[in-house]
Amino acid sequence: MATASATDFTTTATNLFSSLTIEDKEKKFETFSLLWLDRDMNYTSRNWKTQKKLRESINYFKRFNNLSTCEKWIRQRQIQDEKVILIVSGAYGKEILPNIYQLPQLVGVYVYCLNKEIHEKWAKNYKNKGCEVIINSDELIAKISKDQKDRQQFENAATSMSTASVSSSNASSGLSTQENSSSELNGNFLWSQLLIQVLLKMKHAVNDRQELINICNETSTMQDIDTLIAFRFFITDLYQQLQSEANDDDNRTPTVCVFRDQLRSKDELDGMKLIIRKYLLLNSCLSTTLNQKVAFNFISNVALATNDLCRVVFEIDIDPSLINVEPYADISLQSFFQQEAEILFMLGSIFKINEIKTRTDCISVIKLHLAGINNNPELQDLTDYMNKNLGEKADLTSLGAVLKGMDKYDQAKKCYERQANEMDYKNPIEVVCRYTELGNVAYAEGKHVLAIFYHETVLKLFQSSVNGEEIQANNYNNLGLAYNDNGDYEIALSCCNKTLNIYKKMYNNDDDNLEFAHVYFNIGLTCLL
């Protein structure tokens, strides 16, 4: 094995990392995006003023003069869970809408043109997206402003929840083994629990506050993994404060029922009716009130922006003796509206749906009770999985491994990329592990060329003084799999043989070791193709 100084290795690793083409997604934090697609987009003073006015309603604004580029951008929003409002010229609208009108991320369309009569003929086919034909800029601004207030009202009212596929009638429904429980349990439910636990257990660095400030300065409202990690300082602090309040006997409320009013779509309400006696998990903090009248009076006076919305009140029963739940506390003394008697639940809180009833005034009452993930037979699989895969030492590496096992490759990649950006280049094993993880995710995604690049990068680092025969053998094995799936069978076979030779040296030619079986299997697979 060649040797080199620590400085040489650090230089090599840094140079290699700087050459990696980690995808640099466009960063933005708003839920809503306003696009303007027009082949003849010109930047006159009038257009500039119109765009400036539109940004008062939707801050994120993007112009396109190429149809295919715009369509590609819109399609990518489905992965990032964003909502798109499109202003489009008559000519382009007729071309692009047949291709995108069924996309769920497209929530509004405005055809801005000169001839309303001509374009209304085809635009009527897209009324499900609220498609409007408008010829006047002032009318366009007013219409988008009004519609956006309605959209934002609904967005703000809806607290994000996800469900677990574990019912009280059959706690092990769909769970055949402990090993596959992560995929059988509702993915979003498990993912949310794992992420929250990692955020709470991550060690804090000296620049955590500044990272949060930087994000706040960009008016963050959309919660992707990068944003959540940046907010870990605040999340941990909030958790600790709620825990402190909950442990203070003077602040512990004897009340066992709280209320939360919301607007929900009919589809959401119907979906909840299908999961009665199952679980909801909070992906955000939940503010509730001890005062039943406050909740019902407020929701009764909220106007319904569309016929698709329903008035809902959550009625939540709390057993004060329940332990091992996420913290909640009476924060009335800290609240600006003390008369609302506010009880705040920490994100990650779990509730069970007991029943849903609709009153004569058309308000649907959803009755829940607070549940704990620990010591709960119905959620035991989730508890066991988290204890096995996270334990007390939770970090982004362990979270990335769990997400990869759940086939959430994009999220796993973000965990590993962030770890790679923050790693210590003077630690050879850490550098090798980060690249190996990125290579394994790329392979799982079917990006074999990228996987080859990562694993070959690792082998280059071995030439710069990384010791560890087992790690090197594992990388040759990974490289062989990637080459095999890429159709480069001779190179794949060569990698397998190199893996085999390392194992023979490690185990003194004792081929009874299980590692040999894996290599021989891969060699056989390659020779068959």
XYZ file of C-alpha atoms in Angstrom:
529
model
C 0.000 0.000 0.000
C 1.374 3.387 -0.937
C 1.877 5.835 1.867
C 1.495 9.576 1.958
C 1.367 12.329 4.498
C -1.879 13.529 6.088
C -1.475 16.786 4.179
C -1.199 14.906 0.871
C -4.341 12.923 1.652
C -6.303 16.017 2.670
C -5.300 17.778 -0.552
C -6.244 14.750 -2.661
C -9.606 14.268 -0.944
C -10.481 17.958 -1.178
C -9.609 18.101 -4.875
C -11.615 14.975 -5.626
C -14.618 16.242 -3.703
C -14.554 19.561 -5.530
C -14.762 17.634 -8.811
C -17.897 15.737 -7.825
C -21.042 16.822 -9.638
C -23.482 16.716 -6.770
C -26.786 17.999 -8.079
C -27.272 21.611 -7.087
C -31.016 22.069 -7.045
C -32.469 25.511 -7.299
C -33.089 26.661 -3.759
C -36.281 28.394 -2.755
C -38.466 28.275 0.304
C -41.915 29.456 -0.798
C -44.676 26.885 -1.222
C -46.160 28.755 -4.202
C -44.309 29.613 -7.416
C -45.601 32.069 -10.017
C -44.418 31.391 -13.570
C -44.869 33.561 -16.663
C -44.487 31.771 -19.987
C -44.500 33.890 -23.140
C -42.499 33.422 -26.337
C -42.303 37.178 -26.848
C -41.622 38.181 -23.243
C -40.344 41.747 -23.305
C -39.100 43.815 -20.409
C -41.011 47.061 -20.873
C -41.650 49.390 -17.983
C -45.304 48.278 -17.922
C -44.390 44.590 -17.777
C -41.866 45.235 -15.043
C -44.485 47.057 -12.947
C -46.972 44.223 -13.531
C -44.442 41.641 -12.391
C -43.580 43.719 -9.340
C -47.259 43.907 -8.377
C -47.683 40.153 -8.883
C -44.783 39.447 -6.532
C -46.708 41.165 -3.767
C -49.050 38.161 -3.866
C -46.532 35.413 -4.706
C -42.947 36.254 -3.900
C -41.255 33.584 -6.011
C -41.534 34.675 -9.651
C -39.871 33.077 -12.668
C -40.026 33.962 -16.390
C -39.819 31.526 -19.309
C -39.780 32.076 -23.063
C -39.211 28.404 -23.930
C -42.100 25.965 -23.662
C -40.112 22.761 -23.063
C -37.922 24.383 -20.401
C -40.992 25.646 -18.574
C -42.734 22.259 -18.748
C -39.648 20.487 -17.401
C -39.425 22.946 -14.502
C -43.095 22.416 -13.602
C -42.774 18.620 -13.700
C -39.834 18.752 -11.295
C -41.977 20.544 -8.704
C -43.943 17.343 -8.060
C -40.864 15.831 -6.403
C -40.315 18.939 -4.284
C -43.959 19.225 -3.181
C -44.476 22.766 -4.445
C -47.519 24.448 -5.961
C -47.345 26.250 -9.299
C -49.446 29.128 -10.651
C -48.946 29.717 -14.371
C -49.453 32.866 -16.438
C -49.209 31.904 -20.093
C -49.734 33.535 -23.479
C -52.595 32.316 -25.630
C -50.361 30.598 -28.196
C -48.190 28.839 -25.628
C -51.148 28.033 -23.397
C -52.823 26.048 -26.145
C -49.610 24.004 -26.557
C -48.517 23.399 -22.976
C -51.753 22.866 -21.049
C -52.665 19.501 -22.650
C -49.328 18.197 -21.331
C -49.471 19.532 -17.766
C -53.073 20.197 -16.723
C -53.310 16.862 -14.855
C -50.201 17.532 -12.743
C -51.221 17.992 -9.082
C -48.623 20.718 -8.500
C -50.343 22.987 -11.051
C -53.001 24.777 -8.991
C -53.852 27.809 -11.117
C -53.697 28.958 -14.764
C -54.180 32.451 -16.217
C -54.144 32.892 -19.995
C -52.917 36.454 -20.604
C -53.608 37.390 -24.207
C -54.984 39.977 -26.638
C -57.992 38.060 -27.979
C -60.205 36.751 -25.203
C -62.908 35.328 -27.470
C -60.538 33.053 -29.425
C -58.696 31.620 -26.438
C -61.754 31.097 -24.238
C -62.887 28.392 -26.680
C -60.059 26.000 -25.770
C -59.400 27.321 -22.249
C -62.803 26.098 -21.039
C -61.378 22.553 -21.116
C -59.148 23.420 -18.148
C -61.645 24.900 -15.714
C -60.574 22.292 -13.145
C -57.397 24.347 -12.750
C -59.345 27.583 -12.452
C -58.199 28.573 -15.934
C -59.042 32.229 -16.616
C -58.568 34.198 -19.850
C -57.544 37.795 -19.124
C -56.568 40.648 -21.459
C -55.939 43.481 -18.997
C -52.906 43.701 -16.676
C -54.828 45.331 -13.830
C -57.446 42.592 -14.019
C -54.679 39.967 -14.026
C -53.101 41.424 -10.882
C -56.440 41.716 -9.075
C -57.549 38.184 -9.979
C -54.278 36.521 -8.962
C -54.193 38.531 -5.732
C -57.721 37.455 -4.773
C -57.202 33.809 -5.722
C -53.891 33.646 -3.890
C -55.455 34.890 -0.673
C -57.919 31.998 -0.909
C -55.162 29.495 -1.674
C -52.996 30.780 1.161
C -55.889 30.697 3.599
C -56.405 27.026 2.897
C -52.667 26.315 3.010
C -52.256 28.039 6.369
C -55.275 26.317 7.869
C -54.122 22.802 7.078
C -51.705 21.309 9.602
C -49.595 18.682 7.912
C -50.357 15.173 9.164
C -49.486 11.723 7.894
C -51.000 8.358 8.758
C -49.617 5.005 9.809
C -50.946 1.775 8.351
C -51.384 0.215 11.787
C -54.947 -0.223 13.024
C -56.149 -1.018 16.505
C -58.002 -4.075 15.278
C -54.859 -5.659 13.878
C -51.656 -4.205 15.191
C -49.470 -6.341 12.960
C -51.508 -5.930 9.802
C -49.213 -6.100 6.821
C -46.135 -6.629 8.978
C -44.625 -10.013 8.202
C -41.155 -9.531 9.733
C -39.248 -7.064 11.835
C -36.885 -6.471 8.932
C -39.534 -5.161 6.537
C -41.516 -3.179 9.060
C -39.986 0.057 7.802
C -41.513 -0.374 4.369
C -44.797 -1.814 5.582
C -45.459 1.004 7.997
C -46.670 4.114 6.259
C -43.494 5.640 4.819
C -44.319 9.252 5.631
C -45.204 8.358 9.225
C -41.913 6.548 9.786
C -39.870 9.148 7.905
C -41.313 11.966 10.023
C -40.590 10.166 13.290
C -37.028 9.322 12.277
C -36.239 12.840 11.100
C -37.590 14.473 14.250
C -35.591 12.113 16.476
C -32.393 12.797 14.531
C -32.911 16.568 14.698
C -33.392 16.407 18.465
C -30.292 14.256 19.010
C -27.884 15.950 16.602
C -24.938 17.739 18.174
C -24.986 21.513 17.772
C -22.151 23.472 16.229
C -21.130 27.034 17.021
C -22.587 28.320 13.751
C -26.050 26.755 14.196
C -27.628 30.072 15.202
C -26.186 31.835 12.163
C -27.456 29.103 9.842
C -30.958 29.568 11.220
C -30.711 33.345 10.872
C -29.629 32.985 7.239
C -32.644 30.811 6.469
C -35.023 33.165 8.291
C -33.665 36.033 6.233
C -34.787 34.140 3.136
C -38.344 33.951 4.523
C -38.472 30.204 4.894
C -41.937 28.669 4.744
C -41.348 25.388 2.910
C -40.029 22.535 5.020
C -37.667 20.285 3.094
C -34.911 18.353 4.823
C -32.318 21.108 4.314
C -34.608 23.669 5.909
C -35.471 21.387 8.810
C -31.818 20.714 9.522
C -31.146 24.439 9.527
C -33.993 24.850 12.021
C -32.709 22.068 14.310
C -31.431 24.660 16.786
C -34.901 26.175 17.139
C -36.668 22.783 17.132
C -34.451 21.449 19.917
C -34.870 24.627 21.952
C -38.663 24.524 21.559
C -38.699 20.844 22.527
C -36.700 21.534 25.675
C -38.879 24.495 26.667
C -42.094 22.510 26.200
C -40.565 19.633 28.148
C -39.645 22.017 30.950
C -43.160 23.467 31.035
C -44.672 19.977 30.988
C -42.519 18.900 33.948
C -43.490 21.952 35.975
C -46.418 20.987 38.180
C -47.533 24.619 38.349
C -47.933 24.708 34.562
C -49.435 21.241 34.074
C -53.052 21.548 33.051
C -55.615 19.200 34.587
C -57.798 19.626 31.524
C -58.212 16.498 29.413
C -59.791 17.983 26.271
C -58.519 20.638 23.851
C -59.754 21.927 20.491
C -58.330 23.045 17.151
C -60.344 24.519 14.275
C -59.219 24.136 10.658
C -60.329 24.207 7.064
C -59.925 20.893 5.262
C -60.686 19.814 1.723
C -63.514 17.329 1.205
C -61.000 14.791 -0.091
C -58.926 15.115 3.096
C -61.985 14.714 5.280
C -63.153 11.669 3.319
C -59.650 10.237 3.617
C -59.719 10.638 7.398
C -63.033 8.791 7.561
C -61.291 5.801 6.003
C -58.633 5.663 8.726
C -60.750 5.853 11.860
C -58.960 4.005 14.703
C -55.635 4.629 13.018
C -52.955 7.185 13.774
C -52.063 10.731 12.780
C -48.614 12.211 13.220
C -47.902 15.949 13.398
C -45.313 17.243 10.964
C -45.603 20.662 12.581
C -46.434 22.043 16.006
C -50.145 22.149 16.803
C -51.710 25.059 18.639
C -54.962 24.191 20.420
C -57.293 25.892 22.862
C -58.867 24.812 26.137
C -61.886 26.934 25.255
C -64.379 25.018 23.138
C -66.342 28.165 22.285
C -63.247 29.875 20.874
C -62.687 27.065 18.378
C -66.294 26.684 17.236
C -67.048 30.407 17.099
C -63.950 31.099 15.034
C -64.473 28.326 12.470
C -68.174 29.195 12.147
C -67.237 32.672 10.947
C -64.544 31.602 8.481
C -65.685 32.038 4.883
C -65.239 29.060 2.574
C -63.205 30.179 -0.424
C -64.352 27.232 -2.552
C -67.020 24.536 -2.400
C -64.246 21.991 -1.864
C -63.497 23.210 1.681
C -65.038 21.970 4.916
C -65.086 23.413 8.425
C -63.457 21.045 10.888
C -62.816 21.043 14.640
C -60.396 18.567 16.189
C -61.453 17.511 19.684
C -58.421 15.993 21.413
C -58.614 13.995 24.643
C -55.465 13.956 26.776
C -54.723 11.433 29.496
C -52.576 13.435 31.983
C -51.013 10.211 33.266
C -49.763 9.222 29.806
C -45.976 8.988 29.623
C -43.490 8.703 26.752
C -45.304 11.227 24.549
C -43.906 14.268 22.798
C -44.120 17.273 25.141
C -47.129 19.573 25.258
C -47.799 22.465 27.589
C -50.092 25.322 28.483
C -48.368 28.398 27.049
C -51.135 30.883 27.802
C -48.809 33.090 29.838
C -46.382 33.280 26.907
C -49.122 33.828 24.316
C -50.156 37.211 22.941
C -53.809 36.056 23.130
C -53.960 34.778 26.701
C -57.743 34.490 26.616
C -57.448 31.641 24.099
C -55.900 29.369 26.782
C -53.401 27.876 24.336
C -51.996 24.342 24.619
C -49.085 23.728 22.238
C -48.136 20.229 21.038
C -44.624 19.456 19.829
C -44.176 18.322 16.241
C -43.968 14.535 16.141
C -46.960 14.141 18.459
C -49.119 11.125 17.636
C -52.907 10.983 17.860
C -55.427 8.229 17.279
C -58.678 8.948 15.421
C -61.669 7.750 17.462
C -64.608 9.006 15.407
C -65.786 11.702 13.003
C -69.224 13.275 13.228
C -70.822 16.130 11.291
C -73.013 18.553 13.230
C -76.194 20.171 11.981
C -74.237 23.364 11.244
C -72.014 21.304 8.870
C -68.945 21.484 11.122
C -67.207 18.105 11.202
C -65.905 17.143 14.649
C -62.897 14.810 14.531
C -62.362 13.169 17.911
C -58.776 12.166 18.686
C -56.770 11.097 21.692
C -53.094 11.624 22.374
C -50.990 8.474 21.940
C -47.403 7.538 22.724
C -45.019 5.667 20.465
C -43.428 3.780 23.380
C -45.206 1.075 25.381
C -47.918 0.955 22.739
C -48.473 -2.525 21.228
C -50.021 -1.030 18.108
C -46.874 0.972 17.352
C -44.357 -1.530 18.676
C -42.924 -2.239 15.228
C -42.142 1.445 14.761
C -40.621 1.643 18.242
C -38.422 -1.394 17.638
C -37.331 -0.116 14.243
C -36.290 3.274 15.599
C -34.421 1.756 18.545
C -32.603 -0.671 16.254
C -31.631 1.800 13.550
C -31.097 5.022 15.488
C -30.449 4.363 19.154
C -29.115 7.226 21.230
C -26.451 8.260 18.717
C -28.601 9.620 15.904
C -27.010 11.539 13.063
C -27.522 12.187 9.369
C -25.541 9.085 8.424
C -27.881 6.775 10.326
C -30.898 8.676 9.000
C -29.548 8.375 5.452
C -29.150 4.618 5.863
C -32.729 4.290 7.111
C -34.086 6.422 4.261
C -32.141 4.407 1.706
C -33.697 1.255 3.146
C -37.119 2.880 2.701
C -36.298 3.677 -0.965
C -36.341 7.419 -0.212
C -33.183 7.919 -2.238
C -33.451 11.661 -2.803
C -33.761 12.336 0.927
C -30.981 9.853 1.740
C -28.726 11.570 -0.790
C -29.341 14.943 0.862
C -28.282 13.498 4.221
C -25.065 12.078 2.784
C -24.293 15.199 0.742
C -24.633 17.363 3.820
C -22.382 15.020 5.776
C -19.874 15.139 2.912
C -19.891 18.933 2.936
C -19.190 18.996 6.677
C -16.746 16.075 6.960
C -13.207 16.203 8.275
C -10.902 15.698 5.283
C -8.092 14.727 7.648
C -10.037 11.588 8.601
C -9.502 9.124 5.708
C -12.095 6.602 6.863
C -14.796 9.282 7.182
C -14.092 10.569 3.675
C -14.197 7.057 2.217
C -17.457 6.259 4.034
C -19.179 9.410 2.745
C -18.271 8.681 -0.892
C -19.238 5.035 -0.504
C -22.657 6.035 0.832
C -23.214 8.444 -2.068
C -22.169 5.722 -4.498
C -24.565 3.220 -2.955
C -27.476 5.665 -3.219
C -26.621 6.418 -6.858
C -26.557 2.664 -7.571
C -29.923 2.163 -5.853
C -31.371 4.961 -8.004
C -30.128 3.196 -11.142
C -27.546 5.921 -11.836
C -24.782 3.436 -12.546
C -22.339 5.859 -14.172
C -22.524 8.163 -11.154
C -22.139 5.187 -8.803
C -19.014 4.121 -10.717
C -17.626 7.638 -10.390
C -18.099 7.682 -6.608
C -16.624 4.225 -6.029
C -13.647 4.907 -8.289
C -13.111 8.108 -6.315
C -12.876 5.985 -3.171
C -10.263 3.743 -4.787
C -8.212 6.818 -5.725
C -8.256 7.807 -2.069
C -6.930 4.380 -1.136
C -3.932 5.146 -3.309
C -3.361 8.214 -1.108
C -2.807 6.157 2.063
C -6.205 4.935 3.266
C -5.736 1.642 5.061
C -8.499 -0.917 5.455
C -8.660 -4.049 3.335
C -12.282 -4.775 4.211
C -13.419 -1.307 3.107
C -11.396 -1.609 -0.100
C -12.877 -5.035 -0.850
C -16.359 -3.686 -0.264
C -15.715 -0.853 -2.702
C -14.445 -3.179 -5.423
C -17.589 -5.237 -4.884
C -19.813 -2.145 -5.178
C -17.911 -1.046 -8.261
C -18.362 -4.469 -9.832
C -22.123 -4.342 -9.295
C -22.335 -0.890 -10.885
C -20.244 -1.925 -13.902
C -22.299 -5.104 -14.271
C -25.598 -3.229 -14.334
C -24.077 -0.729 -16.747
C -23.254 -3.554 -19.182
C -19.452 -3.420 -18.700
C -19.113 -7.113 -17.864
C -15.348 -7.530 -18.292
C -14.593 -4.640 -15.938
C -17.229 -5.957 -13.519
C -15.560 -9.379 -13.503
C -12.175 -7.772 -12.888
C -13.579 -5.905 -9.869
C -15.087 -9.120 -8.494
C -11.745 -10.896 -8.817
C -9.979 -8.057 -6.997
C -12.547 -8.351 -4.213
C -11.964 -12.100 -4.087
C -8.182 -11.708 -3.886
C -8.457 -9.278 -0.970
C -10.749 -11.662 0.915
C -8.387 -14.582 0.285
C -5.592 -12.556 1.831
C -7.765 -11.463 4.756
C -9.142 -14.923 5.561
C -6.110 -17.049 4.613
C -7.957 -18.679 1.695
C -10.691 -19.929 4.034
C -13.544 -19.749 1.545
C -16.105 -20.948 4.100
C -16.554 -17.299 5.047
C -19.885 -15.801 3.967
C -18.113 -12.937 2.185
C -16.801 -15.422 -0.392
C -20.344 -16.585 -1.143
C -21.397 -13.036 -1.998
C -18.441 -12.564 -4.338
C -18.907 -15.931 -6.067
C -22.580 -15.110 -6.554
C -21.683 -11.789 -8.213
C -19.097 -13.523 -10.427
C -21.685 -16.073 -11.498
C -24.224 -13.357 -12.192
C -21.731 -11.473 -14.357
C -20.727 -14.576 -16.313
C -24.368 -15.345 -17.121
C -24.839 -12.000 -18.874
